[in-house]
Amino acid sequence: MPAEIGVGLLGLGTVGRGVYRILEQNAALIAARAGTAVRVRRILVRDPHKPRGLDLPEGMLTTRVEDVVADPRVQVVVEVMGGVRPALDYVLEALRRGKSVVTANKDMVAEHGRELFAAAERYGCDLFFEASVAGGIPIIRTLKASLAANRIYQIMGIVNGTTNYILTRMSREGVSFQAALTEAQRLGYAEADPAADVEGHDAARKLVILASIAFNSRIPLEQVYVEGIARIAPEDIRYARELGYVIKLLALGKETPEGIEVRVHPVLLPSRHPLAAVHDVFNAVFVRGDAVGETMFYGRGAGELPTASAVVADVIDAARDILRGVPGMIGCTCFENKPVKPMPLVESRYYIRLLVDDRPGVLAAIARGFGDHRVSLASVIQKNTIGELAEIVLVTHRVAEGALRAAMAVVEGLTVVKQVANVIRVEGEEE
Ligand code: NAP
Ligand code: HSE
């Protein structure tokens, strides 16, 4: 049994620094839990002269990846550098050399999961990625192990902190999307280029990872329907509230007879739903299993120590497996091959906000446009008059997306309809 497990870090930014700090700060506790001391041996960075705010031993930093992955004192390689390349090449090289790997990299896992798991299996190593989804929330191991008795049929997640912060500010203070985004950037929540957050792509990558595990079938990223929050206006948030809903960006996965639904988009969520109470930068994942029923996991989805908490837990598990001589036991769980359900077949209710001519017969013409495509309206409310125009909000009954789109094409073409201001799905109500 090795007297200690050596860790090699690829990256010493926000998360890497947190990993180093936790391994130092909780060294005795971690050694007792892992069954051996766990110590960082070498760290790859781009710029070895950058101030790190850490008391690092001489010679700890390197700019050569071989110094980390080929170091015989390193048994676990922790990839916290981000991006797909060269991270993927470095991780594959570490696995090829028989090192277990822990990563926080959702982009790499979502896009190259199959290749990574095949390599881990081939070389008999652990490949853990708890921090890649929802930062500090223990959701990957929960789905793989704690809920393994269940057929999971639905996951709903708030898995992007930046967009949840923006929607919370818009809802609480009535500010515009742009003002809330600027605030999120000032506070360091959103990236300088926040496109992946606000357009939903960050959440889509996390959904691919969650859904592949929950439904035991690999979900291709390009088959996830993605829509961001840039079109959400303060009016939508206000009208949603009047109707008893909040607006959230959700990552949704659901197993149905026609295939797996995988989609990321804003939704109107009933204000009594547990996810409606998840505010600011917090994340939460709501899971329905056939035995356990409804469960929800809540916490910080990003940040130095919350994310490092998940990474270090993976390192401890990898260390235990190395000590027991059984790394590589919890491998890929995608043992089925299920289709993704095409969006036109996905059913939902819809909130629709229109600007229309304010004169008699307009509502009847619109109702006919929907009715001709068998889209049934649950409510139609005139909210506001803006000059010659009326703002109306419609909520439909459940309908397939294909039928809704066909009806919307007709309604949009009516001369009395001046603008389709927004169309937002309504989710989270019992079917
Ligand atoms: P970061 O602050 O940008 O740090 C990246 C680190 O990797 C830096 O130390 C950088 O070196 C190093 N690095 C990057 N490219 C390199 C290269 N080609 N060669 C050598 N070193 C390289 O990133 P982070 O926020 O810690 O995120 C790391 C990973 O964790 C990402 O995959 C991210 O998606 C994931 N994650 C982050 C969070 C979070 O809250 N930040 C939450 C969940 C998951 P220098 O310091 O010398 O530039
Ligand atoms: N940009 C991400 C977020 C960071 O806002 O949730 C964590 O992956």
GROMACS .gro file of C-alpha atoms and ligand atoms in nm:
model
  487
    1MET     CA    1   0.000   0.000   0.000
    2PRO     CA    2   0.154   0.339  -0.095
    3ALA     CA    3   0.239   0.559   0.206
    4GLU     CA    4   0.070   0.840   0.017
    5ILE     CA    5  -0.119   0.917  -0.301
    6GLY     CA    6   0.040   1.185  -0.518
    7VAL     CA    7  -0.177   1.433  -0.708
    8GLY     CA    8  -0.078   1.622  -1.022
    9LEU     CA    9  -0.279   1.934  -1.101
   10LEU     CA   10  -0.333   2.051  -1.457
   11GLY     CA   11  -0.424   2.416  -1.386
   12LEU     CA   12  -0.403   2.643  -1.082
   13GLY     CA   13  -0.678   2.896  -1.149
   14THR     CA   14  -0.999   2.939  -0.949
   15VAL     CA   15  -1.071   2.568  -0.903
   16GLY     CA   16  -0.709   2.448  -0.891
   17ARG     CA   17  -0.632   2.694  -0.613
   18GLY     CA   18  -0.933   2.568  -0.417
   19VAL     CA   19  -0.821   2.206  -0.462
   20TYR     CA   20  -0.472   2.291  -0.337
   21ARG     CA   21  -0.614   2.482  -0.037
   22ILE     CA   22  -0.855   2.206   0.070
   23LEU     CA   23  -0.588   1.935   0.038
   24GLU     CA   24  -0.358   2.145   0.263
   25GLN     CA   25  -0.621   2.269   0.508
   26ASN     CA   26  -0.798   1.935   0.565
   27ALA     CA   27  -0.491   1.713   0.513
   28ALA     CA   28  -0.529   1.508   0.833
   29LEU     CA   29  -0.904   1.453   0.787
   30ILE     CA   30  -0.858   1.362   0.421
   31ALA     CA   31  -0.577   1.118   0.507
   32ALA     CA   32  -0.799   0.949   0.766
   33ARG     CA   33  -1.089   0.924   0.519
   34ALA     CA   34  -0.880   0.815   0.221
   35GLY     CA   35  -0.670   0.571   0.425
   36THR     CA   36  -0.347   0.743   0.319
   37ALA     CA   37  -0.200   1.091   0.288
   38VAL     CA   38  -0.297   1.275  -0.031
   39ARG     CA   39  -0.040   1.531  -0.143
   40VAL     CA   40  -0.002   1.757  -0.448
   41ARG     CA   41   0.327   1.677  -0.623
   42ARG     CA   42   0.334   1.888  -0.939
   43ILE     CA   43   0.121   2.159  -1.102
   44LEU     CA   44   0.095   2.257  -1.469
   45VAL     CA   45   0.032   2.626  -1.543
   46ARG     CA   46   0.078   2.857  -1.840
   47ASP     CA   47   0.261   3.132  -1.653
   48PRO     CA   48   0.483   3.016  -1.364
   49HIS     CA   49   0.552   3.378  -1.258
   50LYS     CA   50   0.190   3.474  -1.194
   51PRO     CA   51   0.117   3.547  -0.823
   52ARG     CA   52  -0.095   3.259  -0.688
   53GLY     CA   53  -0.162   3.364  -0.327
   54LEU     CA   54  -0.041   3.021  -0.211
   55ASP     CA   55   0.265   2.908  -0.021
   56LEU     CA   56   0.397   2.667  -0.287
   57PRO     CA   57   0.712   2.457  -0.238
   58GLU     CA   58   1.005   2.534  -0.471
   59GLY     CA   59   0.976   2.359  -0.808
   60MET     CA   60   0.604   2.280  -0.772
   61LEU     CA   61   0.501   2.468  -1.089
   62THR     CA   62   0.585   2.358  -1.439
   63THR     CA   63   0.484   2.451  -1.792
   64ARG     CA   64   0.557   2.100  -1.931
   65VAL     CA   65   0.266   1.856  -1.910
   66GLU     CA   66   0.505   1.555  -1.907
   67ASP     CA   67   0.640   1.677  -1.572
   68VAL     CA   68   0.296   1.606  -1.427
   69VAL     CA   69   0.157   1.305  -1.616
   70ALA     CA   70   0.490   1.116  -1.627
   71ASP     CA   71   0.590   1.187  -1.267
   72PRO     CA   72   0.605   0.845  -1.092
   73ARG     CA   73   0.498   1.011  -0.764
   74VAL     CA   74   0.165   1.117  -0.926
   75GLN     CA   75  -0.116   0.856  -0.919
   76VAL     CA   76  -0.412   1.093  -0.966
   77VAL     CA   77  -0.419   1.368  -1.230
   78VAL     CA   78  -0.667   1.651  -1.167
   79GLU     CA   79  -0.762   1.843  -1.481
   80VAL     CA   80  -0.883   2.192  -1.388
   81MET     CA   81  -0.748   2.392  -1.682
   82GLY     CA   82  -1.071   2.404  -1.888
   83GLY     CA   83  -1.136   2.405  -2.263
   84VAL     CA   84  -1.148   2.095  -2.481
   85ARG     CA   85  -0.795   2.104  -2.620
   86PRO     CA   86  -0.527   2.048  -2.505
   87ALA     CA   87  -0.708   1.928  -2.189
   88LEU     CA   88  -0.843   1.619  -2.372
   89ASP     CA   89  -0.498   1.520  -2.503
   90TYR     CA   90  -0.346   1.561  -2.156
   91VAL     CA   91  -0.619   1.356  -1.988
   92LEU     CA   92  -0.594   1.077  -2.247
   93GLU     CA   93  -0.217   1.072  -2.197
   94ALA     CA   94  -0.258   1.050  -1.818
   95LEU     CA   95  -0.502   0.758  -1.856
   96ARG     CA   96  -0.268   0.586  -2.103
   97ARG     CA   97   0.000   0.606  -1.834
   98GLY     CA   98  -0.234   0.437  -1.584
   99LYS     CA   99  -0.316   0.747  -1.379
  100SER     CA  100  -0.667   0.799  -1.246
  101VAL     CA  101  -0.820   1.128  -1.361
  102VAL     CA  102  -1.049   1.378  -1.191
  103THR     CA  103  -1.188   1.662  -1.400
  104ALA     CA  104  -1.424   1.960  -1.357
  105ASN     CA  105  -1.444   2.013  -1.733
  106LYS     CA  106  -1.805   1.993  -1.862
  107ASP     CA  107  -1.705   2.092  -2.218
  108MET     CA  108  -1.461   1.802  -2.247
  109VAL     CA  109  -1.687   1.544  -2.078
  110ALA     CA  110  -2.000   1.650  -2.272
  111GLU     CA  111  -1.824   1.642  -2.609
  112HIS     CA  112  -1.582   1.350  -2.560
  113GLY     CA  113  -1.741   1.130  -2.293
  114ARG     CA  114  -1.739   0.814  -2.504
  115GLU     CA  115  -1.368   0.842  -2.590
  116LEU     CA  116  -1.272   0.928  -2.233
  117PHE     CA  117  -1.464   0.639  -2.078
  118ALA     CA  118  -1.326   0.395  -2.334
  119ALA     CA  119  -0.971   0.504  -2.244
  120ALA     CA  120  -1.038   0.481  -1.869
  121GLU     CA  121  -1.175   0.129  -1.915
  122ARG     CA  122  -0.890   0.022  -2.143
  123TYR     CA  123  -0.623   0.133  -1.894
  124GLY     CA  124  -0.818   0.033  -1.578
  125CYS     CA  125  -0.827   0.381  -1.427
  126ASP     CA  126  -1.089   0.593  -1.254
  127LEU     CA  127  -1.236   0.887  -1.444
  128PHE     CA  128  -1.440   1.107  -1.209
  129PHE     CA  129  -1.614   1.435  -1.299
  130GLU     CA  130  -1.845   1.533  -1.012
  131ALA     CA  131  -1.757   1.906  -1.037
  132SER     CA  132  -1.845   1.925  -1.406
  133VAL     CA  133  -2.218   1.970  -1.329
  134ALA     CA  134  -2.356   2.207  -1.065
  135GLY     CA  135  -2.017   2.268  -0.896
  136GLY     CA  136  -2.039   2.169  -0.530
  137ILE     CA  137  -2.370   1.980  -0.554
  138PRO     CA  138  -2.309   1.604  -0.535
  139ILE     CA  139  -2.534   1.505  -0.826
  140ILE     CA  140  -2.324   1.276  -1.049
  141ARG     CA  141  -2.246   1.023  -0.778
  142THR     CA  142  -2.605   1.055  -0.654
  143LEU     CA  143  -2.742   0.957  -0.995
  144LYS     CA  144  -2.484   0.683  -1.053
  145ALA     CA  145  -2.485   0.528  -0.707
  146SER     CA  146  -2.739   0.656  -0.455
  147LEU     CA  147  -3.034   0.643  -0.700
  148ALA     CA  148  -2.913   0.330  -0.883
  149ALA     CA  149  -3.223   0.134  -0.776
  150ASN     CA  150  -3.453   0.369  -0.966
  151ARG     CA  151  -3.574   0.408  -1.319
  152ILE     CA  152  -3.525   0.783  -1.341
  153TYR     CA  153  -3.784   0.940  -1.564
  154GLN     CA  154  -3.732   1.311  -1.521
  155ILE     CA  155  -3.459   1.559  -1.434
  156MET     CA  156  -3.509   1.935  -1.416
  157GLY     CA  157  -3.215   2.153  -1.328
  158ILE     CA  158  -3.113   2.509  -1.266
  159VAL     CA  159  -2.753   2.441  -1.361
  160ASN     CA  160  -2.626   2.782  -1.468
  161GLY     CA  161  -2.565   3.031  -1.188
  162THR     CA  162  -2.516   3.336  -1.412
  163THR     CA  163  -2.860   3.311  -1.577
  164ASN     CA  164  -3.030   3.231  -1.247
  165TYR     CA  165  -2.871   3.544  -1.098
  166ILE     CA  166  -2.989   3.756  -1.396
  167LEU     CA  167  -3.347   3.625  -1.378
  168THR     CA  168  -3.354   3.672  -0.998
  169ARG     CA  169  -3.246   4.038  -1.035
  170MET     CA  170  -3.498   4.099  -1.314
  171SER     CA  171  -3.770   3.946  -1.099
  172ARG     CA  172  -3.683   4.116  -0.770
  173GLU     CA  173  -3.582   4.461  -0.892
  174GLY     CA  174  -3.758   4.479  -1.227
  175VAL     CA  175  -3.432   4.562  -1.409
  176SER     CA  176  -3.377   4.481  -1.778
  177PHE     CA  177  -3.189   4.173  -1.900
  178GLN     CA  178  -2.894   4.391  -2.008
  179ALA     CA  179  -2.871   4.573  -1.672
  180ALA     CA  180  -2.881   4.242  -1.480
  181LEU     CA  181  -2.615   4.092  -1.709
  182THR     CA  182  -2.384   4.392  -1.655
  183GLU     CA  183  -2.428   4.347  -1.279
  184ALA     CA  184  -2.348   3.972  -1.306
  185GLN     CA  185  -2.028   4.060  -1.496
  186ARG     CA  186  -1.930   4.325  -1.240
  187LEU     CA  187  -1.966   4.068  -0.961
  188GLY     CA  188  -1.755   3.816  -1.153
  189TYR     CA  189  -2.039   3.559  -1.198
  190ALA     CA  190  -2.063   3.588  -1.575
  191GLU     CA  191  -1.770   3.545  -1.808
  192ALA     CA  192  -1.632   3.851  -1.993
  193ASP     CA  193  -1.795   3.683  -2.296
  194PRO     CA  194  -2.113   3.552  -2.133
  195ALA     CA  195  -2.259   3.396  -2.451
  196ALA     CA  196  -2.230   3.033  -2.331
  197ASP     CA  197  -2.417   3.122  -2.014
  198VAL     CA  198  -2.697   3.343  -2.150
  199GLU     CA  199  -2.754   3.144  -2.470
  200GLY     CA  200  -2.796   2.821  -2.273
  201HIS     CA  201  -2.495   2.629  -2.408
  202ASP     CA  202  -2.327   2.593  -2.069
  203ALA     CA  203  -2.649   2.441  -1.930
  204ALA     CA  204  -2.681   2.217  -2.238
  205ARG     CA  205  -2.338   2.062  -2.174
  206LYS     CA  206  -2.432   1.995  -1.814
  207LEU     CA  207  -2.765   1.846  -1.926
  208VAL     CA  208  -2.589   1.609  -2.167
  209ILE     CA  209  -2.383   1.475  -1.876
  210LEU     CA  210  -2.680   1.445  -1.638
  211ALA     CA  211  -2.919   1.293  -1.893
  212SER     CA  212  -2.664   1.040  -2.024
  213ILE     CA  213  -2.623   0.909  -1.668
  214ALA     CA  214  -2.988   0.931  -1.564
  215PHE     CA  215  -3.121   0.755  -1.876
  216ASN     CA  216  -2.818   0.527  -1.934
  217SER     CA  217  -2.786   0.640  -2.295
  218ARG     CA  218  -2.528   0.876  -2.444
  219ILE     CA  219  -2.693   1.203  -2.552
  220PRO     CA  220  -2.518   1.386  -2.839
  221LEU     CA  221  -2.474   1.755  -2.752
  222GLU     CA  222  -2.599   1.863  -3.096
  223GLN     CA  223  -2.936   1.693  -3.030
  224VAL     CA  224  -3.013   1.910  -2.727
  225TYR     CA  225  -3.264   2.188  -2.803
  226VAL     CA  226  -3.117   2.513  -2.669
  227GLU     CA  227  -3.271   2.856  -2.622
  228GLY     CA  228  -3.128   3.131  -2.399
  229ILE     CA  229  -3.278   3.406  -2.185
  230ALA     CA  230  -3.192   3.719  -2.387
  231ARG     CA  231  -3.555   3.766  -2.504
  232ILE     CA  232  -3.702   3.765  -2.153
  233ALA     CA  233  -3.843   4.112  -2.081
  234PRO     CA  234  -3.948   4.263  -1.748
  235GLU     CA  235  -4.309   4.245  -1.876
  236ASP     CA  236  -4.284   3.866  -1.914
  237ILE     CA  237  -4.161   3.833  -1.557
  238ARG     CA  238  -4.439   4.060  -1.430
  239TYR     CA  239  -4.717   3.884  -1.623
  240ALA     CA  240  -4.581   3.542  -1.525
  241ARG     CA  241  -4.597   3.647  -1.159
  242GLU     CA  242  -4.957   3.767  -1.201
  243LEU     CA  243  -5.042   3.423  -1.343
  244GLY     CA  244  -4.870   3.244  -1.049
  245TYR     CA  245  -4.537   3.160  -1.213
  246VAL     CA  246  -4.168   3.250  -1.201
  247ILE     CA  247  -3.937   3.244  -1.505
  248LYS     CA  248  -3.629   3.018  -1.484
  249LEU     CA  249  -3.379   2.879  -1.734
  250LEU     CA  250  -3.420   2.503  -1.696
  251ALA     CA  251  -3.227   2.204  -1.826
  252LEU     CA  252  -3.493   1.937  -1.882
  253GLY     CA  253  -3.452   1.566  -1.940
  254LYS     CA  254  -3.740   1.322  -1.959
  255GLU     CA  255  -3.782   0.964  -2.070
  256THR     CA  256  -4.091   0.911  -2.289
  257PRO     CA  257  -4.208   0.629  -2.518
  258GLU     CA  258  -4.099   0.838  -2.824
  259GLY     CA  259  -3.747   0.894  -2.690
  260ILE     CA  260  -3.560   1.112  -2.446
  261GLU     CA  261  -3.652   1.479  -2.425
  262VAL     CA  262  -3.343   1.695  -2.376
  263ARG     CA  263  -3.389   2.070  -2.385
  264VAL     CA  264  -3.263   2.390  -2.229
  265HIS     CA  265  -3.488   2.697  -2.244
  266PRO     CA  266  -3.663   2.952  -2.025
  267VAL     CA  267  -3.985   2.828  -1.866
  268LEU     CA  268  -4.276   2.959  -1.667
  269LEU     CA  269  -4.260   2.747  -1.352
  270PRO     CA  270  -4.541   2.745  -1.092
  271SER     CA  271  -4.426   2.957  -0.797
  272ARG     CA  272  -4.503   2.665  -0.563
  273HIS     CA  273  -4.254   2.435  -0.745
  274PRO     CA  274  -3.939   2.360  -0.536
  275LEU     CA  275  -3.712   2.495  -0.815
  276ALA     CA  276  -3.896   2.830  -0.806
  277ALA     CA  277  -3.734   2.902  -0.468
  278VAL     CA  278  -3.379   2.866  -0.607
  279HIS     CA  279  -3.245   3.221  -0.636
  280ASP     CA  280  -2.929   3.417  -0.719
  281VAL     CA  281  -2.628   3.211  -0.830
  282PHE     CA  282  -2.754   2.894  -0.661
  283ASN     CA  283  -2.811   2.575  -0.861
  284ALA     CA  284  -3.050   2.286  -0.796
  285VAL     CA  285  -3.136   1.959  -0.965
  286PHE     CA  286  -3.482   1.805  -0.924
  287VAL     CA  287  -3.499   1.431  -0.997
  288ARG     CA  288  -3.799   1.197  -1.023
  289GLY     CA  289  -3.738   0.826  -0.981
  290ASP     CA  290  -3.993   0.544  -0.985
  291ALA     CA  291  -3.901   0.427  -0.634
  292VAL     CA  292  -3.769   0.736  -0.458
  293GLY     CA  293  -4.029   0.980  -0.597
  294GLU     CA  294  -3.927   1.347  -0.602
  295THR     CA  295  -3.585   1.457  -0.475
  296MET     CA  296  -3.397   1.785  -0.506
  297PHE     CA  297  -3.029   1.871  -0.463
  298TYR     CA  298  -2.936   2.232  -0.394
  299GLY     CA  299  -2.616   2.432  -0.350
  300ARG     CA  300  -2.348   2.645  -0.507
  301GLY     CA  301  -2.288   2.564  -0.870
  302ALA     CA  302  -1.956   2.748  -0.900
  303GLY     CA  303  -1.680   2.921  -0.706
  304GLU     CA  304  -1.337   2.822  -0.577
  305LEU     CA  305  -1.417   2.616  -0.268
  306PRO     CA  306  -1.762   2.474  -0.360
  307THR     CA  307  -1.626   2.341  -0.690
  308ALA     CA  308  -1.303   2.219  -0.528
  309SER     CA  309  -1.514   2.039  -0.266
  310ALA     CA  310  -1.649   1.813  -0.542
  311VAL     CA  311  -1.306   1.771  -0.705
  312VAL     CA  312  -1.134   1.671  -0.380
  313ALA     CA  313  -1.411   1.422  -0.298
  314ASP     CA  314  -1.338   1.257  -0.635
  315VAL     CA  315  -0.965   1.256  -0.553
  316ILE     CA  316  -1.038   1.080  -0.222
  317ASP     CA  317  -1.250   0.818  -0.402
  318ALA     CA  318  -0.977   0.765  -0.660
  319ALA     CA  319  -0.719   0.729  -0.380
  320ARG     CA  320  -0.936   0.469  -0.203
  321ASP     CA  321  -0.975   0.271  -0.525
  322ILE     CA  322  -0.599   0.277  -0.584
  323LEU     CA  323  -0.539   0.153  -0.229
  324ARG     CA  324  -0.792  -0.128  -0.275
  325GLY     CA  325  -0.644  -0.208  -0.616
  326VAL     CA  326  -0.978  -0.165  -0.798
  327PRO     CA  327  -0.968   0.160  -0.998
  328GLY     CA  328  -1.193   0.171  -1.303
  329MET     CA  329  -1.490  -0.003  -1.137
  330ILE     CA  330  -1.747   0.278  -1.182
  331GLY     CA  331  -1.711   0.334  -1.554
  332CYS     CA  332  -1.948   0.442  -1.825
  333THR     CA  333  -2.316   0.387  -1.743
  334CYS     CA  334  -2.444   0.441  -2.100
  335PHE     CA  335  -2.533   0.077  -2.169
  336GLU     CA  336  -2.849   0.155  -2.370
  337ASN     CA  337  -2.902   0.335  -2.699
  338LYS     CA  338  -3.220   0.541  -2.684
  339PRO     CA  339  -3.329   0.798  -2.943
  340VAL     CA  340  -3.372   1.166  -2.864
  341LYS     CA  341  -3.733   1.277  -2.906
  342PRO     CA  342  -3.770   1.530  -3.192
  343MET     CA  343  -3.879   1.874  -3.068
  344PRO     CA  344  -4.199   1.888  -3.282
  345LEU     CA  345  -4.329   1.592  -3.077
  346VAL     CA  346  -4.247   1.745  -2.739
  347GLU     CA  347  -4.562   1.860  -2.558
  348SER     CA  348  -4.592   2.163  -2.338
  349ARG     CA  349  -4.820   2.449  -2.244
  350TYR     CA  350  -4.721   2.790  -2.383
  351TYR     CA  351  -4.732   3.151  -2.266
  352ILE     CA  352  -4.756   3.382  -2.569
  353ARG     CA  353  -4.730   3.763  -2.558
  354LEU     CA  354  -4.854   3.949  -2.867
  355LEU     CA  355  -4.888   4.313  -2.972
  356VAL     CA  356  -5.203   4.346  -3.182
  357ASP     CA  357  -5.436   4.609  -3.328
  358ASP     CA  358  -5.670   4.733  -3.057
  359ARG     CA  359  -6.006   4.690  -3.236
  360PRO     CA  360  -6.308   4.456  -3.238
  361GLY     CA  361  -6.270   4.110  -3.395
  362VAL     CA  362  -5.894   4.082  -3.338
  363LEU     CA  363  -5.913   3.828  -3.055
  364ALA     CA  364  -6.159   3.617  -3.257
  365ALA     CA  365  -5.919   3.611  -3.555
  366ILE     CA  366  -5.630   3.506  -3.334
  367ALA     CA  367  -5.836   3.239  -3.157
  368ARG     CA  368  -5.937   3.101  -3.498
  369GLY     CA  369  -5.570   3.084  -3.606
  370PHE     CA  370  -5.490   2.870  -3.303
  371GLY     CA  371  -5.811   2.668  -3.321
  372ASP     CA  372  -5.750   2.570  -3.685
  373HIS     CA  373  -5.432   2.392  -3.567
  374ARG     CA  374  -5.607   2.238  -3.266
  375VAL     CA  375  -5.420   2.460  -3.022
  376SER     CA  376  -5.658   2.507  -2.733
  377LEU     CA  377  -5.635   2.831  -2.535
  378ALA     CA  378  -5.663   2.816  -2.155
  379SER     CA  379  -5.670   3.193  -2.108
  380VAL     CA  380  -5.650   3.517  -2.306
  381ILE     CA  381  -5.587   3.840  -2.114
  382GLN     CA  382  -5.549   4.194  -2.245
  383LYS     CA  383  -5.268   4.342  -2.036
  384ASN     CA  384  -5.196   4.685  -2.171
  385THR     CA  385  -5.273   4.942  -2.439
  386ILE     CA  386  -4.977   5.104  -2.612
  387GLY     CA  387  -5.108   5.377  -2.847
  388GLU     CA  388  -5.315   5.196  -3.114
  389LEU     CA  389  -5.191   4.855  -3.001
  390ALA     CA  390  -5.308   4.612  -2.735
  391GLU     CA  391  -5.072   4.378  -2.554
  392ILE     CA  392  -5.234   4.040  -2.500
  393VAL     CA  393  -5.112   3.733  -2.314
  394LEU     CA  394  -5.239   3.388  -2.405
  395VAL     CA  395  -5.176   3.061  -2.225
  396THR     CA  396  -5.243   2.738  -2.414
  397HIS     CA  397  -5.340   2.393  -2.296
  398ARG     CA  398  -5.086   2.115  -2.360
  399VAL     CA  399  -5.000   2.083  -2.726
  400ALA     CA  400  -4.722   1.932  -2.938
  401GLU     CA  401  -4.453   2.183  -3.034
  402GLY     CA  402  -4.507   2.108  -3.406
  403ALA     CA  403  -4.875   2.210  -3.387
  404LEU     CA  404  -4.791   2.521  -3.186
  405ARG     CA  405  -4.529   2.629  -3.441
  406ALA     CA  406  -4.774   2.579  -3.730
  407ALA     CA  407  -5.037   2.786  -3.547
  408MET     CA  408  -4.785   3.058  -3.464
  409ALA     CA  409  -4.685   3.087  -3.831
  410VAL     CA  410  -5.050   3.158  -3.917
  411VAL     CA  411  -5.106   3.398  -3.624
  412GLU     CA  412  -4.785   3.587  -3.699
  413GLY     CA  413  -4.905   3.633  -4.058
  414LEU     CA  414  -5.234   3.799  -3.956
  415THR     CA  415  -5.236   4.170  -4.046
  416VAL     CA  416  -5.378   4.255  -3.702
  417VAL     CA  417  -5.077   4.096  -3.527
  418LYS     CA  418  -4.796   4.352  -3.512
  419GLN     CA  419  -4.543   4.160  -3.305
  420VAL     CA  420  -4.494   3.822  -3.138
  421ALA     CA  421  -4.315   3.962  -2.832
  422ASN     CA  422  -4.241   3.627  -2.671
  423VAL     CA  423  -4.331   3.258  -2.659
  424ILE     CA  424  -4.227   3.073  -2.342
  425ARG     CA  425  -4.303   2.713  -2.245
  426VAL     CA  426  -4.488   2.645  -1.921
  427GLU     CA  427  -4.344   2.349  -1.727
  428GLY     CA  428  -4.351   2.189  -1.385
  429GLU     CA  429  -4.723   2.117  -1.361
  430GLU     CA  430  -4.842   1.764  -1.299
  431GLU     CA  431  -4.964   1.600  -1.617
  432NAP     P1  432  -0.919   2.933  -1.467
  432NAP     O1  433  -0.936   3.015  -1.345
  432NAP     O2  434  -0.918   3.001  -1.599
  432NAP     O3  435  -0.783   2.850  -1.452
  432NAP     C1  436  -0.728   2.772  -1.554
  432NAP     C2  437  -0.591   2.725  -1.510
  432NAP     O4  438  -0.540   2.636  -1.607
  432NAP     C3  439  -0.489   2.837  -1.496
  432NAP     O5  440  -0.405   2.813  -1.387
  432NAP     C4  441  -0.407   2.831  -1.626
  432NAP     O6  442  -0.273   2.868  -1.611
  432NAP     C5  443  -0.416   2.682  -1.657
  432NAP     N1  444  -0.412   2.655  -1.800
  432NAP     C6  445  -0.510   2.680  -1.890
  432NAP     N2  446  -0.472   2.641  -2.013
  432NAP     C7  447  -0.348   2.590  -2.000
  432NAP     C8  448  -0.255   2.532  -2.090
  432NAP     N3  449  -0.284   2.518  -2.220
  432NAP     N4  450  -0.136   2.489  -2.042
  432NAP     C9  451  -0.109   2.501  -1.910
  432NAP     N5  452  -0.193   2.554  -1.820
  432NAP    C10  453  -0.310   2.598  -1.864
  432NAP     O7  454  -1.033   2.822  -1.476
  432NAP     P2  455  -1.128   2.770  -1.356
  432NAP     O8  456  -1.238   2.869  -1.335
  432NAP     O9  457  -1.046   2.726  -1.241
  432NAP    O10  458  -1.198   2.644  -1.428
  432NAP    C11  459  -1.128   2.524  -1.446
  432NAP    C12  460  -1.225   2.415  -1.493
  432NAP    O11  461  -1.324   2.396  -1.393
  432NAP    C13  462  -1.301   2.449  -1.621
  432NAP    O12  463  -1.320   2.331  -1.696
  432NAP    C14  464  -1.435   2.500  -1.571
  432NAP    O13  465  -1.540   2.482  -1.663
  432NAP    C15  466  -1.454   2.410  -1.450
  432NAP     N6  467  -1.544   2.466  -1.350
  432NAP    C16  468  -1.518   2.589  -1.299
  432NAP    C17  469  -1.602   2.641  -1.203
  432NAP    C18  470  -1.574   2.776  -1.141
  432NAP    O14  471  -1.648   2.815  -1.051
  432NAP     N7  472  -1.470   2.848  -1.181
  432NAP    C19  473  -1.715   2.568  -1.161
  432NAP    C20  474  -1.737   2.441  -1.215
  432NAP    C21  475  -1.650   2.391  -1.310
  432NAP     P3  476  -0.228   3.018  -1.571
  432NAP    O15  477  -0.283   3.039  -1.431
  432NAP    O16  478  -0.082   3.020  -1.576
  432NAP    O17  479  -0.296   3.107  -1.671
  433HSE     N1  480  -2.060   2.992  -1.590
  433HSE     C1  481  -2.107   2.885  -1.506
  433HSE     C2  482  -2.232   2.930  -1.433
  433HSE     C3  483  -1.998   2.847  -1.408
  433HSE     O1  484  -2.268   3.049  -1.438
  433HSE     O2  485  -2.299   2.846  -1.373
  433HSE     C4  486  -2.013   2.707  -1.352
  433HSE     O3  487  -2.005   2.608  -1.450
   0.00000   0.00000   0.00000
